[in-house]
Every structure is written in C-alpha cells, then in structure tokens.
C-alpha cells in the first residue's frame, strides 16, 4: 500500500471502528485489495476478517459487495456497521419490498458503502445485470471454504460464484475464511477463479481458547449437565448430534435452572429466529444446537462450547469450538467423545454415495479427529499442525498441557486384548470381551472357557480394560461394528495388528483415565473469567463494569439490537479500567469510534462518573 493509502486505512480504522492499530495480517490484506488485486485471506475466528473488506469498501470509490451465506450473520454485521456510522444495508429473502426499493435507491444514488447479499440472491440474473452497471469497490466472499467439496460446509451455490470473475472483471475480489487447509485453499482458488491471487494465511492459534476433551461415560449427558451448571451466568453453545438430542438436553438443562434453548432445522422458522434473537441478546443463555445450524449461532461473547457429541472432523472441531471467545476474552472448548461415536461416523461414510477418493479422504479425517481427541499431546498445537503450521509450540492452556497424561507401555496388555478379540471372532461387544479377559463370563461355553485368552487379564480391573479397548479402537487396531446399536468388536487394520503381536509396534497410553473434568472445571481452570468480570486479567472497577453492562442491556432492548453491536465486553472492560473523565480519553478506548463517541459518550461518561446518564443516551 502506498504510504498515503496506508495512512488513510489507519485513519478509517481509528475514526470509524475505534481501533488504534491493525492486527495480524489485516494491513497487508487491505493493501492488496486497495491495489485492486484479488486475494485469499485465512484468518482465525475473531481475527478481524471484516475490516479487511470494510475498509477498502469505505476508501475505494463505489459500492462494496459482501457475499455471506447466512442471514443472521448479515443482519449482525449490518447492525454493527450502522452503529459505527457506516452506510450499510442487506438484501435477502427477508427484506421487505419497501426496504428493497429504498436500498436500491441508495445504491443507484451512490450513497451506500456496503451491501450484504446471499450467494443465491446475488446470482439472480437481474441482480447481476443491475449491479454490473454500478461501480463496485470490492467484492468480499465470506466463508469462502463453502466452495470446497472437501470441507464440511460445502454449499453448491458457492460454486456459481466463479461467475463474478467474468461479470465484474475490474473489481478486486477478496475470499475470506477461518478454516482452510492447503487442499481447501486450492479449491477456493479454483472454484472462485482467483487465478494468481495472493494468499494470506494467519496462524490458527486462538490464545484465548482453552481446549479439553474427555471420553464419555455412557451417553455423557450427566457430564454435560455438570459442565454447564458450573458455568452458569455465561453464554454457551452445546452441540448435540441429533434434533431429539438437542431437545432432551435443553429440557434437562432448563430443569436444572439454566436458561437453555434447543435450536435445529426441524423447528419452524419463526421459533428459530426468536430463539436466535434471544440468545444473541442474552449474556447467560445456553444454546443447544445441532451442527447443521452452526454458522447461525455466532455470537462474540460465547464463553464456552461443549460438544455433547463430537464434531465430524478437525475442521469442524476448530470452527465449532472457535465460536467461543470471538471477542478475545478467555473461553473454553470442551469435547466429549466415545468409541461408538467414531464407529458411527465411519459407518455413515460407508453408507454415502461418494467416490472412493473422497471417501478415503473423509475416513482419514475421522481418524485424525479421534487421534486428536484421544491423544495426549497439546491440542492447540495438534490443530495448528493439522492446518499446516510449522514450528508450533505447545499452548500451555489445554488439558494435556496443564495435566500431561503419563503414558505407560501397554503393549503386553494390548496383545492380550487383540488376541482375545481375534479368538472371539468379532462376535461380541466390549462388555463381553472384557468379561472374557477377566474370566468372568457368565456360563461360558466350553469353547470360550477353553480359549487361551479366557481369564488372561485378571491383573487389571474392568474399567482399565474398557479404556484400553477404546484406545485400540481410536488407534485403528480394533474395529467397532455399530451393528444397529449392539456394537461388536473385531480386529482392525491387519498389518498394524501384526506389528503389535510381533512387538514391532508399541502401544502407549494411560490405564487410569484422567478424572473426568480435570482441566475443565470452571472453578479451577486457569485464566477463567471472573464471575462478573470480563477476564482473568481484568483490573477495572467491577461496579462500573456491571453498571455499563446494565446500561448496554437497556440500550440494546430499546434499539432492538444485540448488546455487542453497541459495545463489546472488551470495550466496556477497558472503559471500567481506564475510567475516562472526558470524551478525549473515552475515544482512546478500543472500540469507540467517532459515531459511537457522539452517540453514547455522554451516557458512558456520566455512568463512569457515578451520575445518572442524561436523557436516553441517544444523541
Ligand atoms: P472475524 O469475522 O474474523 O471472526 P470480526 O471481524 O468479527 O472477526 O472481528 C472480531 C473482533 O475483533 C470484533 O469485535 C472487532 O471489532 C475486533 N477487531 C477487529 N480488528 C481489530 C483491530 N485492528 N484492533 C482491535 N480490535 C479489532
Ligand atoms: Zn496445549
């Protein structure tokens, strides 16, 4: 970027968005777009992708177009921009004819800076035709990974966005996403006709996120209840694998006194909209959702994501836990998983009409996910390596970093389990397999009692054997056949099993499972937010912070807007810490741009000074 446009961009960042300086790769991405070139930016959730296209849209002549897949997200972004004094609007299937006409009038008068559209809306011929006569500053394609069929969010309509290259040849196009491995990036490049566009890939690290994972006991529902109850008064998202699962869990949480709501594709649209609005507006609600609606439940101050059922892949995992802590404040991602979950995931792939190549990739993705969940090394580092980052250091925040599992050599025990499974011929489930090892099978047949593996495992308790069976399943040494809900255990990959028999491959693990919840208990997790403060390092006045939050809540209700589009938690925390005495001091707080300063400054300054705010705070 020329020094001039660099300075201009800085100035807009400060004046409009209230931020002192660019973060991460924002400045180089903006420079590329300002120069009129296409680009692909992979920035982590919360990394500030939106200013990468919003600032060029404000600085370059013409209308900025943002293609976004979800109406709820568009609504949020547009509300936030309007709060910041930016001329922004959206056109989607919910826009009324009057609003539509008014928006087109602004577009044609050249007074609109940013327009948000859905891909299917944009690709209607009349829409393209009408827009092709209007000067455009930039076209941003949000959630660009949706173009890739390898990803978990594949959206066929994204494929058609390749047409934008021909319809708007002179307009820089910026594809942005939070998750894309090298293969997905290649797909984005090809699918969107980005040609030689420069790639900007930020670190996948999320320093505010503390990850943990636990093997489920039974269905794991009791544990979810425990975890959520220990996190009362904080917004959270709980993912469950089925619609019924979300309903049942939400009901149990409500019975335990938590403000929980179910959210899934089977609910009627009005109810879904209402629940989403309620969740976005709340600073304590729990959304129990299916992953089908993942992108619709975005909210910056989500403090935890719990997977009651595991995600589908590491990409999905990172995106789903990534919905916690988007505001940069400490947050947690807790995943419950079990060997049956993996068996079902693999079985589901078998039943799908996929090419062999795609199926093989998907099977590998499932295996990699469970290796990560069941593994004993730093989880954040494992994810970052998975996405191709090199020289990654351990995070020091996840359960494995805080409480490293002591791995023992379990090769001998593994050999016993594998031979038993082999001799039993894959005809029994894990309970029966463990009884066999212990020699405790009730009324064993003469055949079974005569096997050399019968009672060969008396040295360990049943729980340890069950844990080892699960580990061997995660390692691919055993295979679980779901068998319509009565799972059977058989041998896994033959070469790997042979290597273990011969002692060429060692098996390491822990016989005693970590106490469930180690590192995931809200009262002991380091760096957890204080109950009524925004973060562990918060040193501000808690009274002022609480007062500001109450004012923001009232303001949000009055404006029918989500609280965080007014000010983020972080901005309120900074105000409670800096305790600005005048407008100049307030304007130095990150997140306070000119428009918000004029609009809310008097009320905020009065509250900080311990006075009643003048009027309704709306200038
Ligand atoms: P993403 O879409 O990448 O998840 P957003 O664009 O929503 O992230 O930004 C996340 C948060 O970071 C927002 O609250 C935004 O105001 C804030 N933010 C963005 N850029 C900066 C910056 N340069 N300095 C401080 N905060 C920023
Ligand atoms: Zn770690």
CSV table of C-alpha atoms in Angstrom, one decimal, residues 229-556:
chain,number,residue,atom,x,y,z
A,229,UNK,CA,-24.1,-25.9,35.6
A,230,UNK,CA,-20.5,-25.0,36.6
A,231,UNK,CA,-20.7,-22.2,34.0
A,232,UNK,CA,-23.9,-20.5,34.9
A,233,UNK,CA,-24.4,-16.9,34.0
A,234,UNK,CA,-22.3,-17.2,30.9
A,235,UNK,CA,-23.4,-17.6,27.4
A,236,UNK,CA,-22.6,-21.1,26.0
A,237,UNK,CA,-23.2,-23.3,23.0
A,238,UNK,CA,-23.7,-27.0,23.4
A,239,UNK,CA,-23.6,-29.1,20.2
A,240,UNK,CA,-25.5,-32.3,20.1
A,241,UNK,CA,-25.7,-34.8,17.2
A,242,UNK,CA,-29.4,-35.1,16.7
A,243,UNK,CA,-32.5,-32.9,16.9
A,244,UNK,CA,-34.0,-35.1,19.6
A,245,UNK,CA,-30.7,-34.9,21.5
A,246,UNK,CA,-30.9,-31.1,21.5
A,247,UNK,CA,-34.5,-31.1,22.8
A,248,UNK,CA,-33.7,-33.6,25.5
A,249,UNK,CA,-30.6,-31.8,26.7
A,250,UNK,CA,-32.2,-28.4,26.6
A,251,UNK,CA,-35.1,-29.7,28.7
A,252,UNK,CA,-32.7,-31.2,31.3
A,253,UNK,CA,-30.7,-28.0,31.5
A,254,UNK,CA,-33.9,-26.0,32.0
A,255,UNK,CA,-34.9,-28.4,34.7
A,256,UNK,CA,-31.5,-27.7,36.3
A,257,UNK,CA,-32.4,-23.9,36.2
A,258,UNK,CA,-30.3,-22.9,33.2
A,259,UNK,CA,-31.8,-20.7,30.5
A,260,UNK,CA,-31.3,-23.3,27.7
A,261,UNK,CA,-33.0,-23.4,24.3
A,262,UNK,CA,-32.8,-26.0,21.6
A,263,UNK,CA,-32.0,-25.0,18.0
A,264,UNK,CA,-32.2,-27.2,15.0
A,265,UNK,CA,-33.5,-27.5,11.4
A,266,UNK,CA,-36.7,-29.2,12.5
A,267,UNK,CA,-38.1,-26.1,14.3
A,268,UNK,CA,-40.3,-23.8,12.5
A,269,UNK,CA,-38.6,-20.7,11.2
A,270,UNK,CA,-40.2,-18.2,13.5
A,271,UNK,CA,-39.4,-20.1,16.6
A,272,UNK,CA,-35.8,-20.5,15.4
A,273,UNK,CA,-35.5,-16.8,14.7
A,274,UNK,CA,-36.9,-15.9,18.1
A,275,UNK,CA,-34.5,-18.2,19.9
A,276,UNK,CA,-31.6,-16.9,18.0
A,277,UNK,CA,-32.5,-13.3,18.7
A,278,UNK,CA,-33.0,-14.2,22.4
A,279,UNK,CA,-29.6,-16.0,22.5
A,280,UNK,CA,-27.8,-13.1,20.8
A,281,UNK,CA,-29.4,-10.6,23.2
A,282,UNK,CA,-28.6,-12.6,26.4
A,283,UNK,CA,-25.5,-12.6,28.5
A,284,UNK,CA,-26.3,-16.0,30.1
A,285,UNK,CA,-28.3,-18.2,27.7
A,286,UNK,CA,-27.3,-21.7,26.6
A,287,UNK,CA,-28.0,-22.7,23.0
A,288,UNK,CA,-28.2,-26.4,22.5
A,289,UNK,CA,-27.8,-26.8,18.7
A,290,UNK,CA,-27.2,-29.3,16.0
A,291,UNK,CA,-24.2,-28.6,13.9
A,292,UNK,CA,-26.5,-28.1,10.9
A,293,UNK,CA,-27.1,-24.6,12.1
A,294,UNK,CA,-23.6,-23.9,13.3
A,295,UNK,CA,-22.9,-20.7,11.4
A,296,UNK,CA,-26.2,-19.2,12.6
A,297,UNK,CA,-25.4,-19.2,16.2
A,298,UNK,CA,-22.4,-16.9,16.0
A,299,UNK,CA,-22.1,-14.5,18.9
A,300,UNK,CA,-18.9,-12.8,20.1
A,301,UNK,CA,-19.3,-13.3,23.8
A,302,UNK,CA,-19.9,-17.1,23.9
A,303,UNK,CA,-17.7,-18.3,26.8
A,304,UNK,CA,-17.8,-22.0,26.2
A,305,UNK,CA,-18.6,-24.5,23.5
A,306,UNK,CA,-19.4,-28.0,24.7
A,307,UNK,CA,-19.6,-30.9,22.3
A,308,UNK,CA,-22.0,-33.3,23.9
A,309,UNK,CA,-21.4,-35.3,20.7
A,310,UNK,CA,-18.1,-35.0,18.9
A,311,UNK,CA,-17.7,-32.9,15.7
A,312,UNK,CA,-17.2,-34.5,12.2
A,313,UNK,CA,-13.6,-33.5,11.5
A,314,UNK,CA,-10.8,-31.3,12.8
A,315,UNK,CA,-12.0,-28.6,10.5
A,316,UNK,CA,-15.5,-28.8,12.0
A,317,UNK,CA,-14.0,-29.0,15.5
A,318,UNK,CA,-11.9,-25.9,15.1
A,319,UNK,CA,-14.8,-24.0,13.6
A,320,UNK,CA,-17.3,-25.1,16.2
A,321,UNK,CA,-15.1,-24.5,19.3
A,322,UNK,CA,-13.9,-21.4,17.5
A,323,UNK,CA,-17.3,-19.9,18.1
A,324,UNK,CA,-16.3,-19.4,21.8
A,325,UNK,CA,-14.3,-16.3,22.7
A,326,UNK,CA,-14.7,-14.4,19.4
A,327,UNK,CA,-14.4,-11.2,21.5
A,328,UNK,CA,-10.9,-12.3,22.5
A,329,UNK,CA,-11.8,-12.9,26.1
A,330,UNK,CA,-11.0,-16.3,27.7
A,331,UNK,CA,-13.2,-19.1,26.6
A,332,UNK,CA,-13.4,-22.9,26.7
A,333,UNK,CA,-13.9,-25.7,24.2
A,334,UNK,CA,-14.8,-29.0,25.8
A,335,UNK,CA,-15.4,-32.1,23.8
A,336,UNK,CA,-17.0,-35.3,24.9
A,337,UNK,CA,-16.4,-38.3,22.7
A,338,UNK,CA,-16.5,-42.1,22.6
A,339,UNK,CA,-15.5,-45.0,20.6
A,340,UNK,CA,-19.1,-45.6,19.5
A,341,UNK,CA,-19.2,-42.1,18.0
A,342,UNK,CA,-16.2,-42.9,15.8
A,343,UNK,CA,-17.8,-46.2,14.8
A,344,UNK,CA,-21.0,-44.3,13.7
A,345,UNK,CA,-19.0,-41.7,11.9
A,346,UNK,CA,-17.2,-44.3,9.9
A,347,UNK,CA,-20.4,-46.3,9.3
A,348,UNK,CA,-22.1,-43.2,8.0
A,349,UNK,CA,-19.4,-42.7,5.4
A,350,UNK,CA,-19.8,-46.2,4.2
A,351,UNK,CA,-23.5,-45.5,3.5
A,352,UNK,CA,-22.9,-42.4,1.4
A,353,UNK,CA,-22.6,-42.3,-2.3
A,354,UNK,CA,-19.1,-41.0,-2.6
A,355,UNK,CA,-16.2,-41.6,-5.0
A,356,UNK,CA,-13.5,-43.8,-3.5
A,357,UNK,CA,-11.1,-40.9,-3.4
A,358,UNK,CA,-13.5,-38.6,-1.5
A,359,UNK,CA,-14.4,-41.5,0.9
A,360,UNK,CA,-10.8,-42.2,1.7
A,361,UNK,CA,-10.2,-38.6,2.5
A,362,UNK,CA,-13.2,-38.4,4.7
A,363,UNK,CA,-12.3,-41.7,6.6
A,364,UNK,CA,-8.8,-40.3,7.2
A,365,UNK,CA,-10.4,-37.1,8.5
A,366,UNK,CA,-12.5,-39.0,11.0
A,367,UNK,CA,-9.4,-41.0,12.2
A,368,UNK,CA,-7.4,-37.8,12.6
A,369,UNK,CA,-10.1,-36.2,14.6
A,370,UNK,CA,-10.3,-39.1,17.1
A,371,UNK,CA,-6.5,-39.3,17.3
A,372,UNK,CA,-6.5,-35.7,18.3
A,373,UNK,CA,-9.3,-36.1,20.9
A,374,UNK,CA,-7.9,-39.2,22.4
A,375,UNK,CA,-4.3,-38.1,22.1
A,376,UNK,CA,-2.1,-36.9,25.0
A,377,UNK,CA,-0.3,-34.1,23.3
A,378,UNK,CA,-1.1,-30.4,23.2
A,379,UNK,CA,-4.4,-30.0,21.4
A,380,UNK,CA,-4.0,-26.5,20.1
A,381,UNK,CA,-0.6,-27.5,18.6
A,382,UNK,CA,-2.1,-30.6,17.0
A,383,UNK,CA,-4.8,-28.5,15.3
A,384,UNK,CA,-2.3,-25.9,14.1
A,385,UNK,CA,-0.1,-28.6,12.7
A,386,UNK,CA,-3.0,-30.2,11.0
A,387,UNK,CA,-3.7,-26.9,9.2
A,388,UNK,CA,-0.1,-26.9,8.0
A,389,UNK,CA,1.6,-24.6,10.5
A,390,UNK,CA,5.2,-25.4,11.2
A,391,UNK,CA,7.4,-25.0,14.3
A,392,UNK,CA,4.4,-24.8,16.6
A,393,UNK,CA,4.9,-24.6,20.3
A,394,UNK,CA,2.6,-26.2,22.9
A,395,UNK,CA,-0.2,-23.8,24.1
A,396,UNK,CA,0.1,-24.3,27.9
A,397,UNK,CA,-3.6,-23.9,28.2
A,398,UNK,CA,-5.3,-27.1,27.1
A,399,UNK,CA,-6.0,-30.1,29.4
A,400,UNK,CA,-3.0,-32.0,28.1
A,401,UNK,CA,-0.6,-29.1,28.7
A,402,UNK,CA,-1.9,-28.4,32.2
A,403,UNK,CA,-2.1,-32.1,33.2
A,404,UNK,CA,0.1,-34.2,30.9
A,405,UNK,CA,-1.2,-37.7,30.8
A,406,UNK,CA,1.5,-40.2,31.9
A,407,UNK,CA,1.8,-42.6,29.1
A,408,UNK,CA,2.7,-46.2,30.1
A,409,UNK,CA,3.8,-49.0,27.9
A,410,UNK,CA,0.7,-51.1,27.3
A,411,UNK,CA,2.0,-53.3,24.5
A,412,UNK,CA,1.6,-56.5,26.5
A,413,UNK,CA,-2.0,-55.7,27.6
A,414,UNK,CA,-2.8,-54.6,24.0
A,415,UNK,CA,-1.6,-58.0,22.8
A,416,UNK,CA,-3.9,-59.7,25.2
A,417,UNK,CA,-6.9,-57.7,24.0
A,418,UNK,CA,-6.1,-58.2,20.4
A,419,UNK,CA,-5.7,-62.0,20.7
A,420,UNK,CA,-9.0,-62.2,22.7
A,421,UNK,CA,-10.8,-60.2,20.0
A,422,UNK,CA,-9.3,-62.4,17.4
A,423,UNK,CA,-10.3,-65.6,19.1
A,424,UNK,CA,-13.8,-64.5,19.8
A,425,UNK,CA,-14.1,-63.8,16.1
A,426,UNK,CA,-15.6,-60.3,16.3
A,427,UNK,CA,-18.9,-61.7,17.5
A,428,UNK,CA,-19.2,-59.9,20.9
A,429,UNK,CA,-19.4,-56.3,22.2
A,430,UNK,CA,-16.8,-54.7,24.5
A,431,UNK,CA,-18.6,-55.7,27.8
A,432,UNK,CA,-18.4,-59.3,26.8
A,433,UNK,CA,-14.8,-59.0,25.6
A,434,UNK,CA,-13.8,-57.6,29.0
A,435,UNK,CA,-15.6,-60.3,30.9
A,436,UNK,CA,-13.7,-62.8,28.8
A,437,UNK,CA,-10.4,-61.2,29.6
A,438,UNK,CA,-11.3,-61.3,33.3
A,439,UNK,CA,-12.5,-64.9,33.1
A,440,UNK,CA,-15.9,-63.7,34.4
A,441,UNK,CA,-18.2,-64.6,31.6
A,442,UNK,CA,-21.4,-65.9,33.0
A,443,UNK,CA,-21.9,-69.5,31.9
A,444,UNK,CA,-19.2,-69.5,29.3
A,445,UNK,CA,-19.4,-72.1,26.5
A,446,UNK,CA,-16.9,-74.9,26.6
A,447,UNK,CA,-15.4,-73.4,23.5
A,448,UNK,CA,-14.9,-70.0,25.2
A,449,UNK,CA,-13.7,-71.4,28.5
A,450,UNK,CA,-11.2,-73.4,26.6
A,451,UNK,CA,-9.6,-70.4,24.8
A,452,UNK,CA,-6.1,-69.5,25.9
A,453,UNK,CA,-7.2,-65.9,26.4
A,454,UNK,CA,-10.0,-66.7,28.9
A,455,UNK,CA,-9.1,-65.0,32.2
A,456,UNK,CA,-5.8,-63.8,30.9
A,457,UNK,CA,-6.4,-60.3,32.1
A,458,UNK,CA,-7.1,-60.8,35.8
A,459,UNK,CA,-4.4,-58.3,36.7
A,460,UNK,CA,-6.4,-55.3,35.8
A,461,UNK,CA,-9.9,-54.0,36.7
A,462,UNK,CA,-12.7,-54.0,34.2
A,463,UNK,CA,-12.6,-50.2,33.7
A,464,UNK,CA,-9.0,-50.3,32.7
A,465,UNK,CA,-9.7,-52.9,30.0
A,466,UNK,CA,-12.6,-51.0,28.7
A,467,UNK,CA,-10.5,-47.9,28.4
A,468,UNK,CA,-7.8,-49.8,26.6
A,469,UNK,CA,-10.4,-51.3,24.2
A,470,UNK,CA,-11.5,-47.8,23.4
A,471,UNK,CA,-7.9,-46.6,22.8
A,472,UNK,CA,-7.3,-49.5,20.5
A,473,UNK,CA,-10.4,-48.6,18.5
A,474,UNK,CA,-9.1,-45.0,18.3
A,475,UNK,CA,-5.8,-46.3,17.1
A,476,UNK,CA,-7.4,-48.4,14.4
A,477,UNK,CA,-6.1,-51.7,16.0
A,478,UNK,CA,-9.7,-52.7,16.9
A,479,UNK,CA,-12.7,-52.1,14.8
A,480,UNK,CA,-16.2,-51.4,16.1
A,481,UNK,CA,-19.2,-52.5,14.1
A,482,UNK,CA,-22.2,-50.5,15.2
A,483,UNK,CA,-24.5,-53.4,14.4
A,484,UNK,CA,-27.7,-51.5,14.8
A,485,UNK,CA,-26.9,-50.3,18.3
A,486,UNK,CA,-25.4,-53.6,19.6
A,487,UNK,CA,-21.8,-52.9,18.7
A,488,UNK,CA,-19.4,-55.8,18.0
A,489,UNK,CA,-15.6,-55.6,18.5
A,490,UNK,CA,-13.3,-57.1,15.9
A,491,UNK,CA,-9.7,-56.7,14.7
A,492,UNK,CA,-8.8,-53.5,12.9
A,493,UNK,CA,-6.0,-52.9,10.4
A,494,UNK,CA,-4.3,-56.3,9.9
A,495,UNK,CA,-0.8,-55.0,9.3
A,496,UNK,CA,-0.9,-52.8,12.4
A,497,UNK,CA,-2.3,-55.7,14.5
A,498,UNK,CA,0.5,-58.0,13.3
A,499,UNK,CA,3.1,-55.4,14.1
A,500,UNK,CA,1.8,-55.2,17.7
A,501,UNK,CA,1.8,-59.0,18.0
A,502,UNK,CA,5.4,-59.1,16.9
A,503,UNK,CA,6.3,-56.3,19.3
A,504,UNK,CA,7.4,-54.1,16.4
A,505,UNK,CA,4.8,-51.6,17.3
A,506,UNK,CA,4.5,-50.4,20.9
A,507,UNK,CA,1.2,-49.3,22.4
A,508,UNK,CA,1.3,-46.4,24.9
A,509,UNK,CA,-1.5,-44.9,26.9
A,510,UNK,CA,-2.9,-44.5,30.3
A,511,UNK,CA,-4.7,-47.3,32.1
A,512,UNK,CA,-6.4,-45.0,34.5
A,513,UNK,CA,-8.5,-42.4,32.8
A,514,UNK,CA,-8.0,-38.8,33.8
A,515,UNK,CA,-10.7,-37.9,36.3
A,516,UNK,CA,-13.4,-36.6,34.1
A,517,UNK,CA,-13.2,-32.9,34.0
A,518,UNK,CA,-9.6,-32.4,35.0
A,519,UNK,CA,-8.7,-29.1,33.5
A,520,UNK,CA,-12.3,-28.4,32.5
A,521,UNK,CA,-13.8,-27.5,35.8
A,522,UNK,CA,-14.9,-23.9,35.7
A,523,UNK,CA,-13.8,-23.2,39.3
A,524,UNK,CA,-10.2,-24.3,38.6
A,525,UNK,CA,-9.5,-23.5,35.0
A,526,UNK,CA,-6.7,-21.0,35.0
A,527,UNK,CA,-7.4,-17.8,33.2
A,528,UNK,CA,-11.1,-18.3,33.5
A,529,UNK,CA,-13.2,-15.1,33.6
A,530,UNK,CA,-14.3,-13.9,36.9
A,531,UNK,CA,-17.9,-14.4,37.6
A,532,UNK,CA,-18.9,-10.8,36.9
A,533,UNK,CA,-15.7,-9.5,35.3
A,534,UNK,CA,-14.8,-9.9,31.7
A,535,UNK,CA,-11.4,-11.7,32.1
A,536,UNK,CA,-8.9,-13.0,34.5
A,537,UNK,CA,-6.6,-10.0,34.0
A,538,UNK,CA,-9.4,-7.5,34.4
A,539,UNK,CA,-8.3,-4.9,36.8
A,540,UNK,CA,-11.1,-2.4,36.3
A,541,UNK,CA,-13.8,-1.3,38.7
A,542,UNK,CA,-16.3,-4.2,38.8
A,543,UNK,CA,-19.1,-1.9,39.9
A,544,UNK,CA,-18.6,0.4,36.9
A,545,UNK,CA,-18.4,-2.7,34.6
A,546,UNK,CA,-21.7,-4.0,35.9
A,547,UNK,CA,-23.3,-0.6,35.6
A,548,UNK,CA,-22.1,-0.3,32.0
A,549,UNK,CA,-23.4,-3.7,31.2
A,550,UNK,CA,-26.8,-2.9,32.6
A,551,UNK,CA,-26.9,0.3,30.6
A,552,UNK,CA,-25.9,-1.6,27.5
A,553,UNK,CA,-28.6,-4.2,28.1
A,554,UNK,CA,-31.3,-1.5,28.4
A,555,UNK,CA,-29.9,0.3,25.3
A,556,UNK,CA,-30.0,-2.9,23.3
